PDB file of C-alpha atoms in Angstrom:
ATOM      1  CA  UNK A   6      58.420 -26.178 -28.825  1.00 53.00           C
ATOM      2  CA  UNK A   7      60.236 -29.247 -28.322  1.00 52.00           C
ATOM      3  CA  UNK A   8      64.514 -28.658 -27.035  1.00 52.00           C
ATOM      4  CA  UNK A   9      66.780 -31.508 -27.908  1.00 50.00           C
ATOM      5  CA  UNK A  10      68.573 -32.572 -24.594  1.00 55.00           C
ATOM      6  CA  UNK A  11      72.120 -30.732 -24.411  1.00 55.00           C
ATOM      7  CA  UNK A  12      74.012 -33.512 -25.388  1.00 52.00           C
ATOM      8  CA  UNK A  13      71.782 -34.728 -28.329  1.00 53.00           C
ATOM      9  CA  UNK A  14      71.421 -30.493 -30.070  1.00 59.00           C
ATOM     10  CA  UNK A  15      72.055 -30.972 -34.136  1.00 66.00           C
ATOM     11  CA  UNK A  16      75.331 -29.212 -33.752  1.00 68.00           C
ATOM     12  CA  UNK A  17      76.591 -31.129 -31.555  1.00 65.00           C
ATOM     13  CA  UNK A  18      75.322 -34.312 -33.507  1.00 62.00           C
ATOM     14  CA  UNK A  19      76.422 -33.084 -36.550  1.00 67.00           C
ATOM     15  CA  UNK A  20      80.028 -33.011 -34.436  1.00 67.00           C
ATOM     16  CA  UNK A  21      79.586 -35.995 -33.070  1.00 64.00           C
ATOM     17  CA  UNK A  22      78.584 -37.745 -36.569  1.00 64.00           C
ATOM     18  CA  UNK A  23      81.313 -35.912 -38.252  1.00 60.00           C
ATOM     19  CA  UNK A  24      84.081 -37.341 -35.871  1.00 68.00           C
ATOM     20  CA  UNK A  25      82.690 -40.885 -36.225  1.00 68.00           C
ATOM     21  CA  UNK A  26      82.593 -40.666 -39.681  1.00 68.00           C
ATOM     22  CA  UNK A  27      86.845 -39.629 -39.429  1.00 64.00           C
ATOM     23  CA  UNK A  28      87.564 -42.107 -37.117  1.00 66.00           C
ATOM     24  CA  UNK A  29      85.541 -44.928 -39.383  1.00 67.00           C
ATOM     25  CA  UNK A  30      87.717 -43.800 -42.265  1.00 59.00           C
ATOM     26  CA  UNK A  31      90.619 -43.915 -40.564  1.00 61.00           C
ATOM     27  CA  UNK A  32      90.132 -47.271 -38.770  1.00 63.00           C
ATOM     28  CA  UNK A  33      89.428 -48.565 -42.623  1.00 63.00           C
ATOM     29  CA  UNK A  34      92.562 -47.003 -43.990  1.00 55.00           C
ATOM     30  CA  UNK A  35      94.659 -48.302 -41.354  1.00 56.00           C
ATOM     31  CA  UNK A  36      93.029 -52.029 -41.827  1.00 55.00           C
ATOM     32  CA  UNK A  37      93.949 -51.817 -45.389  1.00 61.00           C
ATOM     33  CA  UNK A  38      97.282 -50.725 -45.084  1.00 55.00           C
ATOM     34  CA  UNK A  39      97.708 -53.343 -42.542  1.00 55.00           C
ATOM     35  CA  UNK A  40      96.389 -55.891 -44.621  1.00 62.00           C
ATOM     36  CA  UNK A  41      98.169 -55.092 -47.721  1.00 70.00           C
ATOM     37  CA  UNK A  42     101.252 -55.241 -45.258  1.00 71.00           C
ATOM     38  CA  UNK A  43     100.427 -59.149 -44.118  1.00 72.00           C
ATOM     39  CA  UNK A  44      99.569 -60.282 -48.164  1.00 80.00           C
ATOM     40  CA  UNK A  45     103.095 -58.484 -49.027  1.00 83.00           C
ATOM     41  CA  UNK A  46     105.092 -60.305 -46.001  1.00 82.00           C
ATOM     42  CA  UNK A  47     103.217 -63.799 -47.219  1.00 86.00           C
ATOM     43  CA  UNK A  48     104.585 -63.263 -50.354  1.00 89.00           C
ATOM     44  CA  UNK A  49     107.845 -62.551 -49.249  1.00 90.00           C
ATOM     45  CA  UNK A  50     108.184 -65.838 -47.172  1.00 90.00           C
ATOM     46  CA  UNK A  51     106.311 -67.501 -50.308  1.00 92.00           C
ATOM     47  CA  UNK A  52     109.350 -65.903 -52.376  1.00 92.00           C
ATOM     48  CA  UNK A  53     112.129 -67.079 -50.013  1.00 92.00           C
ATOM     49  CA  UNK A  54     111.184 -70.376 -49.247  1.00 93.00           C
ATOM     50  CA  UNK A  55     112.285 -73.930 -50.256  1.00 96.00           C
ATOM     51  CA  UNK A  56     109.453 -76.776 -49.827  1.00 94.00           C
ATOM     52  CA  UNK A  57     109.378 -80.038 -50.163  1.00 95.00           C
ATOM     53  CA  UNK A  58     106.685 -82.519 -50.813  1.00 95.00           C
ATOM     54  CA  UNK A  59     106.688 -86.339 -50.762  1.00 96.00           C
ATOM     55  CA  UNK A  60     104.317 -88.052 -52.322  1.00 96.00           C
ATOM     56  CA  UNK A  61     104.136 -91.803 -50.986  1.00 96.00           C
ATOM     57  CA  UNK A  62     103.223 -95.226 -53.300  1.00 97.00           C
ATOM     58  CA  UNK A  63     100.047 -95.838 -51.633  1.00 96.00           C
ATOM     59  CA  UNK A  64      98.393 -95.170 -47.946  1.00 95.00           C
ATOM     60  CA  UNK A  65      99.329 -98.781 -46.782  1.00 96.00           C
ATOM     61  CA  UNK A  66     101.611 -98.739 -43.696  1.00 96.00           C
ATOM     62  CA  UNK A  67     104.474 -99.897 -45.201  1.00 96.00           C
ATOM     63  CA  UNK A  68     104.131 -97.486 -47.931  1.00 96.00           C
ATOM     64  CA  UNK A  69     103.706 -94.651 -45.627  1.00 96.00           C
ATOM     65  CA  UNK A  70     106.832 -95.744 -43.600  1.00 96.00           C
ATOM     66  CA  UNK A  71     108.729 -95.874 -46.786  1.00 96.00           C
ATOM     67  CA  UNK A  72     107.837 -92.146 -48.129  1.00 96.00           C
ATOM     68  CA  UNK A  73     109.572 -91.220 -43.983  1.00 95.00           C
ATOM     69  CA  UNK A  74     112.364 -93.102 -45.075  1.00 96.00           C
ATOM     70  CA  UNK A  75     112.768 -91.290 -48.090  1.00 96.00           C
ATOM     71  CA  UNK A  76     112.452 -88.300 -46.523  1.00 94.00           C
ATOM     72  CA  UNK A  77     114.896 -88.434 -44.150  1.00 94.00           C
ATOM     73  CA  UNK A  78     117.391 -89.224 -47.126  1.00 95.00           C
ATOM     74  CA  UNK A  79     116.391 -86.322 -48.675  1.00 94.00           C
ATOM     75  CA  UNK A  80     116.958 -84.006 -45.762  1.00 93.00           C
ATOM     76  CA  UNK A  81     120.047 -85.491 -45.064  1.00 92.00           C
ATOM     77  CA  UNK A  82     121.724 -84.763 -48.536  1.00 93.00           C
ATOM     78  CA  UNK A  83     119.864 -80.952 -48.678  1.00 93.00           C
ATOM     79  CA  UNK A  84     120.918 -80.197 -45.746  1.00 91.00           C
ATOM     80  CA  UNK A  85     124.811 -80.815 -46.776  1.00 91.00           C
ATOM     81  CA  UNK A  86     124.033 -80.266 -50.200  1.00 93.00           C
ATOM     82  CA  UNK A  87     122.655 -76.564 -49.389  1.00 92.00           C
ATOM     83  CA  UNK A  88     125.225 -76.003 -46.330  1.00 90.00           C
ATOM     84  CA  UNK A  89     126.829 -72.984 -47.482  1.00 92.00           C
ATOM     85  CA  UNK A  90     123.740 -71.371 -49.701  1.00 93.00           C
ATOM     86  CA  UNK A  91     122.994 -67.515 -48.343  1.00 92.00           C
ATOM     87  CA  UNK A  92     119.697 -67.281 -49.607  1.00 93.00           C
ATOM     88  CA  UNK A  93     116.910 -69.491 -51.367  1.00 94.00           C
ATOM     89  CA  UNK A  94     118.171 -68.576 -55.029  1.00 96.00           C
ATOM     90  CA  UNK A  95     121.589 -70.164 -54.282  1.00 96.00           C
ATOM     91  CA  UNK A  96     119.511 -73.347 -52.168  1.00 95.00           C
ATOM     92  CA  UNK A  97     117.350 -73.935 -55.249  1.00 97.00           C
ATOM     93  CA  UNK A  98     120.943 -73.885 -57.173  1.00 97.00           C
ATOM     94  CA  UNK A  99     122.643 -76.435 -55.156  1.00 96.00           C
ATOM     95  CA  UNK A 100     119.193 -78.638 -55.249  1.00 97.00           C
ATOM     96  CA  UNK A 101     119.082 -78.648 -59.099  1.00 97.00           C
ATOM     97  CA  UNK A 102     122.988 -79.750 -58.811  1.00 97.00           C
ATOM     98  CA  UNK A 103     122.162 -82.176 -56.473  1.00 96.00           C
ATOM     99  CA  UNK A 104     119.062 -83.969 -58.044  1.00 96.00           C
ATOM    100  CA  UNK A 105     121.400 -86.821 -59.741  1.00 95.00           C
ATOM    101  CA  UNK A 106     122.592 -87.414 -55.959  1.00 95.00           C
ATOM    102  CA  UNK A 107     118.912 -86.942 -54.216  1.00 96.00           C
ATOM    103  CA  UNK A 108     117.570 -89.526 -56.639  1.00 94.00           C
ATOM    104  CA  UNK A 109     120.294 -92.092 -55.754  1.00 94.00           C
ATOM    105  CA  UNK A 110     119.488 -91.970 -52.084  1.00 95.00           C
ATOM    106  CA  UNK A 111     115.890 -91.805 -52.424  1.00 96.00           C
ATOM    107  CA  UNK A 112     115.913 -95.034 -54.688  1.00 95.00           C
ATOM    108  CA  UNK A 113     118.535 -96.826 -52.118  1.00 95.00           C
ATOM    109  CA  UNK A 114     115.396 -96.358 -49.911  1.00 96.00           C
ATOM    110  CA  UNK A 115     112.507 -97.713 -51.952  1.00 95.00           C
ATOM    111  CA  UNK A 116     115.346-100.463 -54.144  1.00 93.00           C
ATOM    112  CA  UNK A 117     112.703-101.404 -57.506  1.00 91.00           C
ATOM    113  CA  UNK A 118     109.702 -98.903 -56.562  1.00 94.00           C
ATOM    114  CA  UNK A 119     110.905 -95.915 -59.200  1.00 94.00           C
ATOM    115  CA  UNK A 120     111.191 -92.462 -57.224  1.00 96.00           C
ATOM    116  CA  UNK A 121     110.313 -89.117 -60.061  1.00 96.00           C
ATOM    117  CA  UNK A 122     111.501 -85.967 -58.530  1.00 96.00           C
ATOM    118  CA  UNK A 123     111.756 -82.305 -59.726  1.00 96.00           C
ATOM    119  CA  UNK A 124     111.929 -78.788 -58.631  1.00 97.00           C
ATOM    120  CA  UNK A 125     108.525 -77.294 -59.459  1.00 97.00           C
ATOM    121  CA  UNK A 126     106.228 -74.141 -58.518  1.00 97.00           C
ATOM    122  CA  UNK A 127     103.184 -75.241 -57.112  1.00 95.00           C
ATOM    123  CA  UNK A 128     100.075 -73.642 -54.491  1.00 94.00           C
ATOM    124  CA  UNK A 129     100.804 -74.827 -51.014  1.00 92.00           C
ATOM    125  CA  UNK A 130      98.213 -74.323 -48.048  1.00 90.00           C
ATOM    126  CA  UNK A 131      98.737 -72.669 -44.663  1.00 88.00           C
ATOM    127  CA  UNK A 132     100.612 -75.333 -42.995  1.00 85.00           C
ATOM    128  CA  UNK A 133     101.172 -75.197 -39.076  1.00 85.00           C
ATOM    129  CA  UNK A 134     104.646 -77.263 -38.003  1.00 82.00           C
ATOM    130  CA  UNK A 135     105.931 -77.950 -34.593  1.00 80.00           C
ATOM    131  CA  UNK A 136     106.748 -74.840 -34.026  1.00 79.00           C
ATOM    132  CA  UNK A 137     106.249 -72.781 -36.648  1.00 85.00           C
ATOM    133  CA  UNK A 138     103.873 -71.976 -39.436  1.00 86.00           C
ATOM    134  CA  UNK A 139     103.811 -71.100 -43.251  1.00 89.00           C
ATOM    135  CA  UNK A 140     101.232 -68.800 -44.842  1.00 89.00           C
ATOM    136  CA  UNK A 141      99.514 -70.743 -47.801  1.00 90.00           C
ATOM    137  CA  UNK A 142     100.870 -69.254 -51.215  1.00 93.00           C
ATOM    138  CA  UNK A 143     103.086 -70.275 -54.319  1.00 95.00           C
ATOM    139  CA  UNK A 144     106.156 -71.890 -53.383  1.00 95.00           C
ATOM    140  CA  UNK A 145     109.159 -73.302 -55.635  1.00 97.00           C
ATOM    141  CA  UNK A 146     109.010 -77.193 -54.695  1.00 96.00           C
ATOM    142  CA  UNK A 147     110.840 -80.241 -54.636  1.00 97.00           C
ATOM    143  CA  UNK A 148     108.512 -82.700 -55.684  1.00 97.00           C
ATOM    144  CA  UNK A 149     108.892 -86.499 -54.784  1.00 97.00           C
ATOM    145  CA  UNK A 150     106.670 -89.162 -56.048  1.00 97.00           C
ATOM    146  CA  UNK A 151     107.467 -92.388 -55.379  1.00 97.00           C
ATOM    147  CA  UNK A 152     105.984 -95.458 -57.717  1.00 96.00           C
ATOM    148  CA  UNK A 153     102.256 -94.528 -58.185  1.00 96.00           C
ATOM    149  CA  UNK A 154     102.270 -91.362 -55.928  1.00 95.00           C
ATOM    150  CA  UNK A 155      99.000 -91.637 -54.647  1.00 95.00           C
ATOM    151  CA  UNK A 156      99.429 -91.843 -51.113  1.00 94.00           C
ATOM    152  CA  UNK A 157      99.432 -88.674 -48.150  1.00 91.00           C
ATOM    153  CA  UNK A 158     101.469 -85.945 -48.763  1.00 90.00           C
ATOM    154  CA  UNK A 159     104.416 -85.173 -46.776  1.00 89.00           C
ATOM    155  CA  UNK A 160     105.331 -81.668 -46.414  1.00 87.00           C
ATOM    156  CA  UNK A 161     108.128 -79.175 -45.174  1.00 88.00           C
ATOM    157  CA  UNK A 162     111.204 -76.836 -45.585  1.00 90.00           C
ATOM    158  CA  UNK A 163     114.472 -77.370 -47.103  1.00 91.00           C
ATOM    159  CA  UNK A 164     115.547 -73.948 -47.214  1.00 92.00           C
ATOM    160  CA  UNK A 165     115.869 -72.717 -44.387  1.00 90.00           C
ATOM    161  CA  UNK A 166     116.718 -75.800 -43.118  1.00 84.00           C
ATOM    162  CA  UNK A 167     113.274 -75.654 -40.682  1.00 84.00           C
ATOM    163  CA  UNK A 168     112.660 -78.830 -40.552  1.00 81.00           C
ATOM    164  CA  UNK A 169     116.030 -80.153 -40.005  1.00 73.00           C
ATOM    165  CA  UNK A 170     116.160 -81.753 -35.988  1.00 62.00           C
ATOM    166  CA  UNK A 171     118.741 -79.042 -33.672  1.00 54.00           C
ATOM    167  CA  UNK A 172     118.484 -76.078 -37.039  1.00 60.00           C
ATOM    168  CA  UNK A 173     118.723 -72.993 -36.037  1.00 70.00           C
ATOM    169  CA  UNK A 174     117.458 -71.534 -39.456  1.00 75.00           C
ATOM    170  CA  UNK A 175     115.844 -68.690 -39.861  1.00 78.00           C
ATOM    171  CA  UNK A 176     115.024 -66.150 -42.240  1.00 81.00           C
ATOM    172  CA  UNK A 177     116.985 -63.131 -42.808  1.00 77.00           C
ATOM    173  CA  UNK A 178     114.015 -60.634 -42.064  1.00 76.00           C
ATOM    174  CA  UNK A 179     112.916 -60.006 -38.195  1.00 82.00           C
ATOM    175  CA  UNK A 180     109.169 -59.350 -39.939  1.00 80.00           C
ATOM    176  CA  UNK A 181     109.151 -63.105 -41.456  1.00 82.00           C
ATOM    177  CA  UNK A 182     110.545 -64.917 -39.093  1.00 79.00           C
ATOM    178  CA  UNK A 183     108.280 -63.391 -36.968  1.00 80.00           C
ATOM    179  CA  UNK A 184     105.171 -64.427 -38.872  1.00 80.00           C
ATOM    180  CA  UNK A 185     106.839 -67.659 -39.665  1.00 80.00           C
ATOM    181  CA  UNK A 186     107.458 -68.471 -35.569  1.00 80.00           C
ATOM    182  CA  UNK A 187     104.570 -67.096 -34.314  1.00 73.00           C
ATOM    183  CA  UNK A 188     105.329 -63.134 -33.017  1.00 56.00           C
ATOM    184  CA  UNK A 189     103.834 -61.407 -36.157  1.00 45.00           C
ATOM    185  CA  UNK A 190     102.288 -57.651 -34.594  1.00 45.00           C
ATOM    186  CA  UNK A 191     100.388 -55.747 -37.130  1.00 44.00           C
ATOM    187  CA  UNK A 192     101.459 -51.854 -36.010  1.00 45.00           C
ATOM    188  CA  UNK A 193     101.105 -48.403 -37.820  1.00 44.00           C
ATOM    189  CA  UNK A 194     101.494 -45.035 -36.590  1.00 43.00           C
ATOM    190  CA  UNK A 195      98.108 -43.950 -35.641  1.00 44.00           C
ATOM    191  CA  UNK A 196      98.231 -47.279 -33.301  1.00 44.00           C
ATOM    192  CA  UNK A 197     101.270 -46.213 -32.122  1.00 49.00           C
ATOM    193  CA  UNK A 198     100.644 -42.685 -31.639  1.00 46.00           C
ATOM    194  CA  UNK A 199      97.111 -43.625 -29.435  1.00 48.00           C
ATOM    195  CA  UNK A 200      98.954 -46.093 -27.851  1.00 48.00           C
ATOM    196  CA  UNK A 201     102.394 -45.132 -26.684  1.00 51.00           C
ATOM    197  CA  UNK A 202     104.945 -47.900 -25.725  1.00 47.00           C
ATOM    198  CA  UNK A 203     105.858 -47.988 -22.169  1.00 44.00           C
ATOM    199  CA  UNK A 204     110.041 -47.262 -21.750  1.00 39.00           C
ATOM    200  CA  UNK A 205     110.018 -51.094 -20.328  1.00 38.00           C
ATOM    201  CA  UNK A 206     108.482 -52.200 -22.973  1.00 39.00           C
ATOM    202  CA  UNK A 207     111.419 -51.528 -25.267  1.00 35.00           C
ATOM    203  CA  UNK A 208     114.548 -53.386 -25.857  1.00 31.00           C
TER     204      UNK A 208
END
């Protein structure tokens, strides 16, 4: 009569099969949670963000160096524009205000060539900056064509002010500005619990 080997008897298969089975489920419950945690956080940053997106005439060169030019007008009046906003609501605010003004320094830039600009919601992709990087998602714009618009995109922040040379913005959650910068951890408690933090490790 044929013995399975000690470690391979049904019972302690069945064990054995039983416990994966547990762990599996748990693994998958944990991935979900964690992943539901990420999409929510995206969101979030989606929610309390500010973009802005410059479209230029044309690609020629000159074009291209214009739609920079405009830019940096732009950022210049946000920035004091939005200087004492708290939070994106109040930044979007101060930006509607401010449009009359934002128009008048973009078309200083471009003199004849008409500049269109607006505050819209529109789907942005993941976007890596120098130094930081924003999930893709819906984001409340400010859109600026200039003349025929149908030249590269410029993208980037206006609230926070992230793109804005010696900022120091940031956003007022640890968990996004992690994911935004770069020092996003995905944790939960079974992690945790398998795999206690050393007492140098905290702090």
């Amino acid at each position: 009569m044929f013995k399975f080997p000690c470690f391979f008897r049904p019972r302690r298969l069945r064990l054995a099969v039983e416990i994966g089975c547990a762990l599996g489920f748990a693994l998958t419950v944990v991935l979900s949670v964690a992943a539901q945690q990420y999409r929510e956080l995206c969101r979030e940053i989606c929610r309390d963000t500010l973009r802005l997106h410059v479209l230029a005439n044309s690609d020629a060169l000159s074009d291209q160096i214009q739609k920079l030019a405009v830019r940096d007008a732009i950022l210049e009046a946000v920035s004091a524009a939005t200087a004492d906003a708290t939070d994106k609501a109040e930044a979007v605010a101060a930006v509607r205000a401010a449009l009359p003004a934002l128009q008048a320094a973009a078309q200083q830039v471009t003199g004849a060539r008409v500049v269109q600009m607006r505050l819209v919601e529109e789907p942005f992709a993941a976007k890596q900056y120098d130094g930081f990087c924003l999930p893709a998602g819906t984001y409340t714009a400010l859109r600026v064509e200039i003349g025929r618009a149908e030249g590269h995109n410029w993208f980037c922040v206006l609230y926070p002010a992230l793109c804005v040379g010696a900022s120091e913005a940031k956003y007022d959650r640890a968990e996004e500005n992690a994911l935004v910068f770069g020092r996003y951890e995905i944790r939960s408690a079974l992690w945790d619990t398998l795999h206690p933090r050393r007492q140098n490790d905290k702090g």
